[in-house]
Amino acid sequence: MNDMRRTLLWSVFAFSLLMLWDGWLRHTGQPSLFAPAPAVAEAPASAASANSVPAPGTALSAAQPAAAAASAASAPAPAVPRELVTITTDVVKATIDSDGATLVKVELLKHQDQEDKTKNMVVLDKTATHTYVAQSGLVGQSAGEALPNHTTAFSVVSSERELAQGADQLQVKLESVPVNGVKLVKTYTFKRGDYAIGVKEEVVNASAAAIKPQLYVQLERDGSAPQAAQGPAFMGGPVAYTGMAVYNAKGKYQKLDFKHIEEGKAEFEKTDDNGWVAMVQHHFTSAWLNNDKVPREFFTKKIATNLYATGMLFNLGEVAAGQTKAFDNVLFVGPQEENKLKALAPGLEYVKDYGWTHIMAAPLFWLLDKLHGLIGNWGWAIVALVVLLKAAFYWLNASAYRSMAKMKALNPRIQTLRENLKDDPQKMQQEMLKIYREEKVNPIGGCLPILIQIPVFIALYSVLSSSVEIRNAPWIGWITDLSVKDPYFVLPALMTLSTLLQTWLNPTPPDPIQAKMMWIMPLLFSVMFFFFPAGLVLYWFTNNVLSIAQQWMINKQLGVQN
């Protein structure tokens, strides 16, 4: 039995060292032991290339891929001065490039940058070293049929740039130069308090012949994860996934790593009459959405070195000469607020990646969100959640603490036995087991109930590290952001003291090595917690305080001296 306890303790000790090393790697800016290999960070190639225009959908038409190159290499068009249009609402500041009418920057005015609190969080952006943009355009169904796409010059038709006081929405209209007599008119609709942008595409056929265009929407991004998006890792919890996602009824939520695109091994359901595509990073996402039952083709592709795209292709049917046909999509660029994502599109909440802990993390977040709705503070909501979880596990914990209290009461007898039989280990083990049987004590009875609760702790870790709702959320005083470490390490210090007190209340193992480990492990755990989010440390500290109170009460009931 002692061998089992020793094995268990050494396993926990080794795991503690592993987690401590992983925490130090993240603290010093190095990749986590659990993080996937990062993509090669090279300067992305220009997006304005023929390769960035998707080929016609073979599942939606019988056209050949050669038409894509022809669409990009359209006939010469009148020169239109390039313009960067900046749109400001109450929640976003967006920039539209008139070249392609592409959304090239989205700044979230309600979310601070994690590294520099004086700046707002930027999701979409296009710089010399980083590309992350939302594009759309047309492709023809036959070779040589050039149509306006995201490389075509557009002119800005509307004049509004800022959401007016009292107005609910702001529309920005851009019109392409004619390509073979066809114009594409894009209208972006920004709504007050909303990160979902309406995108209306109107195909104006001023040519002399009917056309059968396809409309594509795509997100183009380099494969480098944002530095601030490197979320903490813990036993397989979320490691701040950065990559693509495709969702449809056939394949459900499908994550596509950039490395799979690079290797040509991306597998996903490519056609359906529903679904969306997204680019995902820690706390934030962008997604092209269309909730109508419309046949569509999903695609991914490598555009250039470390530059990738994912999107959807829609068949618009025939547009006769002199006619106009419109098609609506929604472009979401914003935080992964779970409840709002659910309301936008089926399955969109899955971009908030809980990893393998989802089955427990999702209901935990639901409960935490309800508590926050009642209390109004995420920190106190975490405290309330701990109280409810302790109540749920009360009898399980009580069984563990009774077992530990009985072990502590037996310690003097066990120590005497060890001294008297130290030269006969086999007999000593037999006599110890006899005492345990007589007193009806299980030496590892105090460990098993605690081990059962570890998955709940890991799931809560996933909730706290993945929830943008807790990002920049204050608690009290010096804790101004529960999603990052305590700046003054007050909570980790309190947690260390509470863990040491809890160790003192537990029975001292008869084995001297085990006894030393029982005091070393809390210190190792405490060092690891210095790098954890303040919200998680608050959870653990509150849990310790309640556990100490319960153990103290049980010890008193059984007459065990503390």
Coordinates of C-alpha atoms in Angstrom, one line a residue:
M1 CA 0.0 0.0 0.0
N2 CA 2.9 2.3 0.8
D3 CA 4.4 1.5 -2.6
M4 CA 1.1 2.6 -4.2
R5 CA 1.2 5.9 -2.3
R6 CA 4.9 6.4 -3.2
T7 CA 4.2 5.7 -6.9
L8 CA 1.3 8.2 -6.8
L9 CA 3.3 10.9 -5.1
W10 CA 6.2 10.5 -7.5
S11 CA 3.9 10.7 -10.5
V12 CA 2.4 13.9 -9.2
F13 CA 5.9 15.2 -8.4
A14 CA 7.1 14.5 -12.0
F15 CA 4.0 16.1 -13.5
S16 CA 4.6 19.2 -11.3
L17 CA 8.1 19.5 -12.6
L18 CA 6.8 19.2 -16.2
M19 CA 4.2 21.9 -15.7
L20 CA 6.7 24.1 -13.9
W21 CA 9.1 23.8 -16.9
D22 CA 6.3 24.5 -19.3
G23 CA 5.2 27.6 -17.4
W24 CA 8.8 28.9 -17.4
L25 CA 9.1 28.4 -21.2
R26 CA 5.9 30.5 -21.7
H27 CA 7.1 33.1 -19.2
T28 CA 10.3 33.5 -21.2
G29 CA 8.5 33.8 -24.5
Q30 CA 9.5 30.3 -25.7
P31 CA 7.0 27.8 -27.3
S32 CA 5.0 25.6 -24.9
L33 CA 5.9 21.9 -24.6
F34 CA 2.3 21.2 -25.6
A35 CA 2.0 23.8 -28.4
P36 CA 2.0 22.7 -32.1
A37 CA 5.1 23.6 -34.2
P38 CA 4.7 27.2 -35.4
A39 CA 4.4 28.0 -39.0
V40 CA 7.5 29.3 -40.8
A41 CA 7.3 33.1 -40.3
E42 CA 8.3 34.6 -43.6
A43 CA 7.1 37.9 -45.2
P44 CA 3.8 37.1 -47.0
A45 CA 3.5 37.5 -50.7
S46 CA 1.2 40.1 -52.1
A47 CA -2.4 39.1 -52.0
A48 CA -3.0 40.9 -55.3
S49 CA -2.1 37.9 -57.5
A50 CA -3.9 35.6 -59.8
N51 CA -3.2 32.7 -57.4
S52 CA -5.3 34.4 -54.6
V53 CA -8.5 34.3 -56.8
P54 CA -10.2 30.9 -56.3
A55 CA -10.9 28.7 -59.2
P56 CA -14.6 28.1 -60.2
G57 CA -16.2 25.5 -58.1
T58 CA -16.1 22.1 -59.8
A59 CA -18.8 20.9 -57.5
L60 CA -21.1 23.7 -58.5
S61 CA -20.3 23.9 -62.2
A62 CA -18.4 22.1 -65.0
A63 CA -16.1 25.0 -65.6
Q64 CA -12.3 24.5 -65.8
P65 CA -9.8 26.1 -63.3
A66 CA -8.2 28.0 -66.2
A67 CA -11.0 30.5 -65.8
A68 CA -9.6 31.7 -62.5
A69 CA -6.4 33.0 -64.1
A70 CA -8.4 34.7 -66.8
S71 CA -10.6 36.4 -64.2
A72 CA -7.5 37.8 -62.4
A73 CA -5.9 38.9 -65.7
S74 CA -8.9 41.0 -66.7
A75 CA -9.0 43.4 -69.6
P76 CA -7.4 46.9 -69.0
A77 CA -9.8 49.1 -67.0
P78 CA -9.8 52.9 -66.4
A79 CA -7.4 54.0 -63.8
V80 CA -9.0 54.7 -60.4
P81 CA -7.1 56.4 -57.6
R82 CA -6.6 54.0 -54.7
E83 CA -8.3 55.0 -51.4
L84 CA -8.2 53.6 -47.9
V85 CA -11.6 54.3 -46.4
T86 CA -11.7 54.3 -42.5
I87 CA -15.1 53.6 -41.0
T88 CA -15.7 54.2 -37.3
T89 CA -18.7 52.9 -35.2
D90 CA -19.1 52.6 -31.4
V91 CA -17.3 49.1 -31.4
V92 CA -15.0 49.0 -34.5
K93 CA -12.7 51.0 -36.6
A94 CA -12.5 49.4 -40.0
T95 CA -10.4 50.1 -43.1
I96 CA -11.5 49.2 -46.6
D97 CA -9.0 49.2 -49.4
S98 CA -10.6 50.5 -52.7
D99 CA -8.4 48.0 -54.5
G100 CA -10.8 45.0 -54.5
A101 CA -13.1 46.7 -51.9
T102 CA -11.2 44.5 -49.4
L103 CA -11.5 44.8 -45.6
V104 CA -7.9 45.2 -44.6
K105 CA -8.0 46.3 -41.0
V106 CA -10.5 45.9 -38.1
E107 CA -9.7 47.5 -34.7
L108 CA -11.9 46.6 -31.8
L109 CA -12.6 49.7 -29.7
K110 CA -13.9 47.8 -26.7
H111 CA -11.0 45.5 -26.4
Q112 CA -7.4 46.4 -25.4
D113 CA -4.3 44.9 -26.8
Q114 CA -3.0 42.4 -24.2
E115 CA 0.6 43.5 -24.6
D116 CA 0.0 47.3 -24.8
K117 CA -3.0 48.5 -22.8
T118 CA -2.9 51.9 -24.5
K119 CA -3.8 50.4 -27.8
N120 CA -7.0 48.7 -29.1
M121 CA -7.0 45.1 -30.2
V122 CA -6.5 44.7 -34.0
V123 CA -7.8 41.6 -35.7
L124 CA -7.7 42.1 -39.4
D125 CA -4.6 43.9 -40.6
K126 CA -2.3 44.2 -43.6
T127 CA 1.3 45.4 -43.1
A128 CA 4.7 44.6 -44.6
T129 CA 5.1 41.6 -42.3
H130 CA 1.5 40.5 -41.6
T131 CA -1.5 39.8 -43.8
Y132 CA -5.0 39.0 -42.5
V133 CA -7.8 40.3 -44.7
A134 CA -11.4 39.6 -45.8
Q135 CA -12.0 39.5 -49.6
S136 CA -14.8 38.7 -52.1
G137 CA -15.3 38.8 -55.8
L138 CA -16.6 37.0 -58.9
V139 CA -15.2 34.2 -61.0
G140 CA -16.5 33.3 -64.5
Q141 CA -17.5 29.8 -65.5
S142 CA -15.5 29.6 -68.7
A143 CA -12.0 30.3 -69.8
G144 CA -11.5 33.9 -70.7
E145 CA -14.5 35.2 -68.9
A146 CA -12.9 37.9 -66.8
L147 CA -15.1 39.4 -64.0
P148 CA -14.5 41.9 -61.1
N149 CA -12.7 40.3 -58.2
H150 CA -10.7 41.4 -55.1
T151 CA -7.8 42.6 -57.3
T152 CA -10.1 44.9 -59.3
A153 CA -10.1 48.7 -58.7
F154 CA -13.2 50.1 -57.0
S155 CA -14.4 53.6 -56.4
V156 CA -16.1 54.8 -53.2
V157 CA -19.7 55.9 -53.9
S158 CA -20.9 56.8 -50.4
S159 CA -19.5 59.6 -48.3
E160 CA -20.3 58.6 -44.7
R161 CA -17.3 57.6 -42.6
E162 CA -18.6 57.7 -39.0
L163 CA -21.7 56.3 -37.3
A164 CA -23.8 59.3 -36.6
Q165 CA -25.2 60.0 -33.1
G166 CA -28.5 58.2 -32.7
A167 CA -28.1 56.3 -36.0
D168 CA -28.3 52.5 -35.9
Q169 CA -26.2 51.7 -38.9
L170 CA -23.7 53.0 -41.4
Q171 CA -23.5 51.9 -45.0
V172 CA -20.4 52.1 -47.3
K173 CA -20.8 51.5 -51.0
L174 CA -18.0 50.8 -53.5
E175 CA -18.4 50.2 -57.2
S176 CA -15.9 48.4 -59.4
V177 CA -14.7 49.5 -62.8
P178 CA -16.4 47.5 -65.6
V179 CA -14.7 44.2 -66.5
N180 CA -16.0 43.0 -69.8
G181 CA -19.1 45.1 -69.2
V182 CA -19.8 43.7 -65.7
K183 CA -19.7 45.7 -62.5
L184 CA -19.6 44.5 -59.0
V185 CA -21.1 46.8 -56.3
K186 CA -20.3 46.1 -52.7
T187 CA -22.2 47.6 -49.8
Y188 CA -20.8 47.1 -46.3
T189 CA -23.4 47.7 -43.4
F190 CA -21.9 48.4 -40.0
K191 CA -24.5 48.3 -37.1
R192 CA -24.3 49.9 -33.7
G193 CA -22.9 47.6 -31.0
D194 CA -22.4 44.8 -33.5
Y195 CA -19.3 43.0 -34.8
A196 CA -21.3 41.3 -37.7
I197 CA -20.9 43.3 -40.9
G198 CA -23.5 42.9 -43.6
V199 CA -21.9 42.6 -47.1
K200 CA -24.2 42.9 -50.1
E201 CA -22.8 42.1 -53.5
E202 CA -24.7 43.3 -56.6
V203 CA -23.7 42.0 -60.1
V204 CA -24.5 44.6 -62.7
N205 CA -24.4 43.1 -66.2
A206 CA -24.1 45.9 -68.6
S207 CA -22.7 43.7 -71.3
A208 CA -24.6 42.4 -74.4
A209 CA -24.6 38.7 -73.2
A210 CA -25.9 36.8 -70.3
I211 CA -23.3 35.6 -67.7
K212 CA -23.3 32.8 -65.1
P213 CA -20.9 34.1 -62.4
Q214 CA -19.9 32.5 -59.1
L215 CA -19.4 34.6 -56.0
Y216 CA -16.5 33.8 -53.6
V217 CA -15.9 35.1 -50.1
Q218 CA -12.6 34.3 -48.5
L219 CA -10.3 35.1 -45.5
E220 CA -6.6 35.4 -46.3
R221 CA -4.0 35.1 -43.6
D222 CA -0.4 34.3 -43.0
G223 CA 0.4 31.4 -40.8
S224 CA 2.1 33.2 -37.9
A225 CA 0.2 33.2 -34.6
P226 CA -0.1 36.6 -32.9
Q227 CA 2.4 36.9 -30.0
A228 CA -0.3 37.8 -27.5
A229 CA -2.4 34.9 -28.7
Q230 CA -0.2 32.3 -27.1
G231 CA -2.6 31.1 -24.4
P232 CA -1.4 28.9 -21.6
A233 CA -1.3 25.2 -21.9
F234 CA -2.3 22.7 -19.2
M235 CA -2.7 19.0 -19.7
G236 CA -4.1 19.2 -23.2
G237 CA -6.2 22.3 -22.6
P238 CA -6.5 24.9 -25.3
V239 CA -3.1 26.0 -26.7
A240 CA -4.4 29.1 -28.3
Y241 CA -5.3 27.5 -31.7
T242 CA -4.5 29.7 -34.6
G243 CA -5.8 28.4 -37.9
M244 CA -8.8 27.8 -40.2
A245 CA -12.2 26.3 -39.4
V246 CA -15.0 25.0 -41.6
Y247 CA -18.4 24.2 -40.4
N248 CA -21.4 22.5 -42.2
A249 CA -24.1 20.0 -41.3
K250 CA -22.2 17.2 -43.0
G251 CA -18.8 17.6 -41.3
K252 CA -19.7 19.7 -38.3
Y253 CA -16.8 21.8 -36.8
Q254 CA -13.6 21.0 -38.7
K255 CA -10.3 22.6 -37.7
L256 CA -7.7 23.0 -40.4
D257 CA -4.1 23.7 -39.3
F258 CA -2.0 25.8 -41.7
K259 CA 0.5 22.9 -41.7
H260 CA -2.2 20.7 -43.2
I261 CA -2.8 23.2 -45.9
E262 CA 1.0 23.4 -46.5
E263 CA 1.2 19.6 -46.8
G264 CA -2.0 19.3 -48.9
K265 CA -3.5 17.0 -46.3
A266 CA -6.5 19.2 -45.3
E267 CA -9.6 17.0 -45.1
F268 CA -13.1 18.5 -44.7
E269 CA -16.6 18.3 -46.2
K270 CA -16.3 20.5 -49.4
T271 CA -20.0 20.9 -50.3
D272 CA -23.3 21.6 -48.5
D273 CA -26.2 23.9 -48.5
N274 CA -25.2 25.5 -45.2
G275 CA -22.2 26.4 -43.1
W276 CA -19.4 29.0 -42.7
V277 CA -15.6 29.4 -42.8
A278 CA -13.5 31.2 -40.2
M279 CA -10.0 32.1 -39.2
V280 CA -9.5 31.5 -35.5
Q281 CA -7.0 32.8 -32.9
H282 CA -7.0 33.2 -29.1
H283 CA -10.1 35.1 -28.0
F284 CA -11.0 36.5 -31.5
T285 CA -12.2 35.2 -34.8
S286 CA -13.3 36.3 -38.3
A287 CA -15.9 34.4 -40.2
W288 CA -17.9 34.5 -43.5
L289 CA -21.5 33.5 -42.7
N290 CA -24.6 32.7 -44.8
N291 CA -27.5 31.1 -42.9
D292 CA -29.6 30.7 -46.1
K293 CA -30.1 27.2 -47.5
V294 CA -28.0 27.8 -50.5
P295 CA -25.6 25.3 -52.2
R296 CA -22.0 26.3 -51.6
E297 CA -18.5 24.9 -52.0
F298 CA -15.9 25.2 -49.3
F299 CA -12.2 25.6 -50.2
T300 CA -8.8 26.1 -48.7
K301 CA -5.6 26.9 -50.5
K302 CA -2.0 27.9 -50.1
I303 CA -1.5 31.2 -51.9
A304 CA 2.2 31.8 -51.3
T305 CA 4.9 31.1 -48.8
N306 CA 3.2 31.2 -45.4
L307 CA 0.0 32.7 -46.9
Y308 CA -3.3 30.8 -46.9
A309 CA -6.9 31.3 -47.7
T310 CA -10.2 29.7 -46.8
G311 CA -13.6 30.6 -48.3
M312 CA -16.9 29.7 -49.8
L313 CA -18.1 29.7 -53.5
F314 CA -21.7 30.3 -54.5
N315 CA -23.4 29.8 -57.8
L316 CA -25.4 33.0 -58.7
G317 CA -27.1 31.5 -61.7
E318 CA -27.7 33.4 -64.9
V319 CA -27.6 37.2 -65.0
A320 CA -29.1 38.3 -68.3
A321 CA -27.8 41.3 -70.2
G322 CA -28.9 44.6 -68.6
Q323 CA -30.0 42.9 -65.4
T324 CA -28.7 43.1 -61.8
K325 CA -28.5 40.3 -59.2
A326 CA -27.8 40.8 -55.5
F327 CA -26.4 38.3 -52.9
D328 CA -26.0 38.9 -49.2
N329 CA -23.4 37.5 -46.7
V330 CA -22.3 38.4 -43.2
L331 CA -18.7 39.0 -42.2
F332 CA -18.0 38.7 -38.5
V333 CA -14.8 40.1 -37.1
G334 CA -14.7 40.3 -33.3
P335 CA -14.4 38.6 -29.9
Q336 CA -15.4 35.0 -29.2
E337 CA -18.4 35.9 -27.0
E338 CA -20.0 32.5 -26.7
N339 CA -23.6 33.5 -26.4
K340 CA -23.5 36.0 -29.2
L341 CA -21.7 33.5 -31.5
K342 CA -24.5 31.0 -30.9
A343 CA -27.0 33.5 -32.1
L344 CA -25.1 34.4 -35.3
A345 CA -24.8 31.0 -36.9
P346 CA -25.2 27.3 -36.0
G347 CA -21.9 25.9 -34.5
L348 CA -20.1 29.3 -34.5
E349 CA -19.6 29.0 -30.8
Y350 CA -17.1 26.2 -31.4
V351 CA -14.4 28.7 -32.5
K352 CA -14.0 29.2 -28.8
D353 CA -11.8 26.1 -28.5
Y354 CA -12.0 24.2 -25.2
G355 CA -10.0 21.3 -26.6
W356 CA -10.8 17.9 -25.2
T357 CA -12.3 19.5 -22.1
H358 CA -15.4 20.8 -24.0
I359 CA -17.8 18.3 -22.6
M360 CA -17.2 19.7 -19.1
A361 CA -16.0 23.2 -19.9
A362 CA -19.2 24.2 -21.8
P363 CA -21.6 23.6 -18.9
L364 CA -19.1 25.2 -16.5
F365 CA -19.0 28.4 -18.6
W366 CA -22.8 28.3 -18.8
L367 CA -23.0 28.3 -15.0
L368 CA -20.2 30.9 -14.6
D369 CA -22.0 33.2 -17.1
K370 CA -25.3 32.8 -15.1
L371 CA -23.5 33.7 -11.9
H372 CA -21.9 36.7 -13.6
G373 CA -25.4 37.8 -14.7
L374 CA -26.5 37.8 -11.1
I375 CA -23.4 39.2 -9.4
G376 CA -22.0 41.5 -12.2
N377 CA -18.4 40.8 -11.5
W378 CA -16.4 37.9 -13.0
G379 CA -14.1 37.6 -10.0
W380 CA -16.9 37.1 -7.5
A381 CA -18.7 34.9 -10.0
I382 CA -15.6 32.6 -9.9
V383 CA -15.8 32.6 -6.1
A384 CA -19.5 31.7 -6.2
L385 CA -18.8 28.9 -8.7
V386 CA -16.2 27.4 -6.3
V387 CA -18.8 27.5 -3.5
L388 CA -21.3 25.6 -5.7
L389 CA -18.7 23.1 -6.9
K390 CA -17.6 22.5 -3.2
A391 CA -21.2 22.0 -2.3
A392 CA -21.6 19.5 -5.2
F393 CA -18.5 17.6 -4.1
Y394 CA -19.2 18.0 -0.3
W395 CA -19.7 14.3 0.5
L396 CA -17.0 13.1 -1.7
N397 CA -14.5 15.6 -0.1
A398 CA -15.9 14.7 3.4
S399 CA -15.0 11.0 2.7
A400 CA -11.5 12.0 1.7
Y401 CA -11.0 14.3 4.7
R402 CA -12.3 11.7 7.1
S403 CA -9.9 9.2 5.7
M404 CA -7.0 11.7 6.1
A405 CA -8.1 12.6 9.6
K406 CA -8.1 8.9 10.6
M407 CA -4.7 8.5 9.1
K408 CA -3.4 11.5 11.1
A409 CA -4.8 9.9 14.3
L410 CA -3.0 6.6 13.5
N411 CA 0.3 8.3 12.7
P412 CA 1.8 7.9 16.2
R413 CA 1.1 4.1 16.1
I414 CA 2.6 3.9 12.6
Q415 CA 5.7 5.8 13.6
T416 CA 6.2 3.5 16.6
L417 CA 5.7 0.5 14.4
R418 CA 8.3 1.7 11.9
E419 CA 10.9 2.3 14.6
N420 CA 10.3 -1.2 16.1
L421 CA 10.3 -3.1 12.8
K422 CA 12.7 -1.0 10.7
D423 CA 15.0 -4.0 10.3
D424 CA 12.1 -6.2 9.0
P425 CA 10.4 -4.3 6.2
Q426 CA 8.1 -7.2 5.2
K427 CA 6.7 -7.7 8.7
M428 CA 6.4 -3.9 9.1
Q429 CA 4.2 -3.8 5.9
Q430 CA 2.1 -6.7 7.2
E431 CA 1.5 -5.0 10.6
M432 CA 0.7 -1.7 9.0
L433 CA -1.9 -3.3 6.7
K434 CA -3.3 -5.1 9.8
I435 CA -3.8 -1.7 11.6
Y436 CA -5.4 -0.2 8.5
R437 CA -7.9 -3.2 8.3
E438 CA -8.7 -3.0 12.0
E439 CA -9.3 0.7 11.9
K440 CA -11.1 0.5 8.5
V441 CA -8.8 3.1 7.0
N442 CA -7.8 3.2 3.3
P443 CA -4.3 4.8 3.0
I444 CA -5.1 6.2 -0.4
G445 CA -8.7 7.0 0.4
G446 CA -7.8 10.7 0.7
C447 CA -6.3 10.8 -2.7
L448 CA -8.9 9.2 -5.0
P449 CA -11.7 11.7 -4.4
I450 CA -9.3 14.5 -5.1
L451 CA -8.1 12.8 -8.3
I452 CA -11.7 12.5 -9.5
Q453 CA -12.0 16.3 -9.3
I454 CA -8.9 17.0 -11.4
P455 CA -10.8 16.9 -14.7
V456 CA -13.2 19.6 -13.4
F457 CA -10.2 21.8 -12.5
I458 CA -8.7 21.3 -15.9
A459 CA -12.0 22.1 -17.6
L460 CA -12.3 25.3 -15.5
Y461 CA -8.8 26.2 -16.5
S462 CA -9.9 25.9 -20.2
V463 CA -12.9 28.1 -19.5
L464 CA -10.8 30.9 -17.8
S465 CA -8.1 30.8 -20.4
S466 CA -10.4 30.6 -23.4
S467 CA -13.2 33.1 -22.4
V468 CA -12.8 36.5 -23.9
E469 CA -15.5 37.6 -21.5
I470 CA -12.9 37.4 -18.7
R471 CA -10.2 39.2 -20.8
N472 CA -9.5 42.6 -19.2
A473 CA -12.2 41.9 -16.6
P474 CA -11.3 43.3 -13.2
W475 CA -12.0 41.8 -9.8
I476 CA -10.9 44.0 -6.9
G477 CA -8.1 46.5 -6.3
W478 CA -4.9 45.5 -8.0
I479 CA -6.6 42.7 -10.1
T480 CA -7.6 44.6 -13.2
D481 CA -7.5 41.6 -15.6
L482 CA -8.5 38.1 -14.5
S483 CA -7.1 36.5 -17.7
V484 CA -3.5 37.4 -16.9
K485 CA -1.2 36.7 -14.0
D486 CA -1.5 38.7 -10.8
P487 CA 0.9 41.7 -11.3
Y488 CA 2.0 41.8 -7.7
F489 CA 1.7 38.0 -7.1
V490 CA -0.5 38.5 -4.0
L491 CA -3.0 35.8 -4.9
P492 CA -0.2 33.2 -5.7
A493 CA 1.4 34.0 -2.3
L494 CA -1.9 33.6 -0.5
M495 CA -2.5 30.4 -2.4
T496 CA 0.9 29.1 -1.3
L497 CA 0.2 29.8 2.3
S498 CA -3.2 28.1 2.1
T499 CA -1.7 25.1 0.4
L500 CA 1.0 24.8 3.1
L501 CA -1.7 25.0 5.8
Q502 CA -3.7 22.4 4.1
T503 CA -0.6 20.1 4.0
W504 CA -0.1 20.6 7.7
L505 CA -3.7 19.5 8.4
N506 CA -3.1 16.3 6.4
P507 CA -1.6 13.2 7.9
T508 CA 2.2 13.0 7.8
P509 CA 3.3 10.0 5.7
P510 CA 5.3 7.5 7.7
D511 CA 8.0 7.3 5.0
P512 CA 10.4 10.3 5.5
I513 CA 10.9 10.7 1.8
Q514 CA 7.1 10.9 1.3
A515 CA 6.9 13.4 4.2
K516 CA 9.4 15.7 2.5
M517 CA 7.7 15.5 -0.8
M518 CA 4.3 16.4 0.8
W519 CA 5.9 19.8 1.7
I520 CA 8.0 20.2 -1.5
M521 CA 5.0 19.6 -3.9
P522 CA 2.9 22.6 -2.7
L523 CA 5.9 24.9 -3.2
L524 CA 6.4 23.6 -6.7
F525 CA 2.7 24.0 -7.5
S526 CA 2.8 27.5 -6.1
V527 CA 5.7 28.5 -8.4
M528 CA 3.8 27.2 -11.3
F529 CA 0.7 29.2 -10.3
F530 CA 2.7 32.4 -10.4
F531 CA 2.4 32.2 -14.2
F532 CA -1.3 31.3 -14.3
P533 CA -4.2 33.7 -14.9
A534 CA -5.4 35.5 -11.8
G535 CA -8.9 34.1 -12.2
L536 CA -7.5 30.5 -12.0
V537 CA -5.4 31.3 -8.9
L538 CA -8.5 32.9 -7.4
Y539 CA -10.4 29.7 -8.0
W540 CA -7.7 27.6 -6.5
F541 CA -7.2 29.9 -3.4
T542 CA -11.0 29.9 -2.7
N543 CA -11.1 26.2 -3.1
N544 CA -8.2 25.8 -0.6
V545 CA -9.9 28.1 1.9
L546 CA -13.1 26.1 1.8
S547 CA -11.2 22.8 1.9
I548 CA -9.2 23.9 5.0
A549 CA -12.5 24.9 6.7
Q550 CA -14.1 21.5 5.9
Q551 CA -11.0 19.5 7.0
W552 CA -10.7 21.5 10.2
M553 CA -14.3 20.8 11.0
I554 CA -14.0 17.1 10.3
N555 CA -10.8 16.8 12.4
K556 CA -12.6 18.5 15.3
Q557 CA -15.6 16.1 14.9
L558 CA -13.3 13.1 15.0
G559 CA -11.2 14.5 17.9
V560 CA -8.1 14.7 15.8
Q561 CA -5.6 17.4 17.0
N562 CA -4.8 19.8 14.2

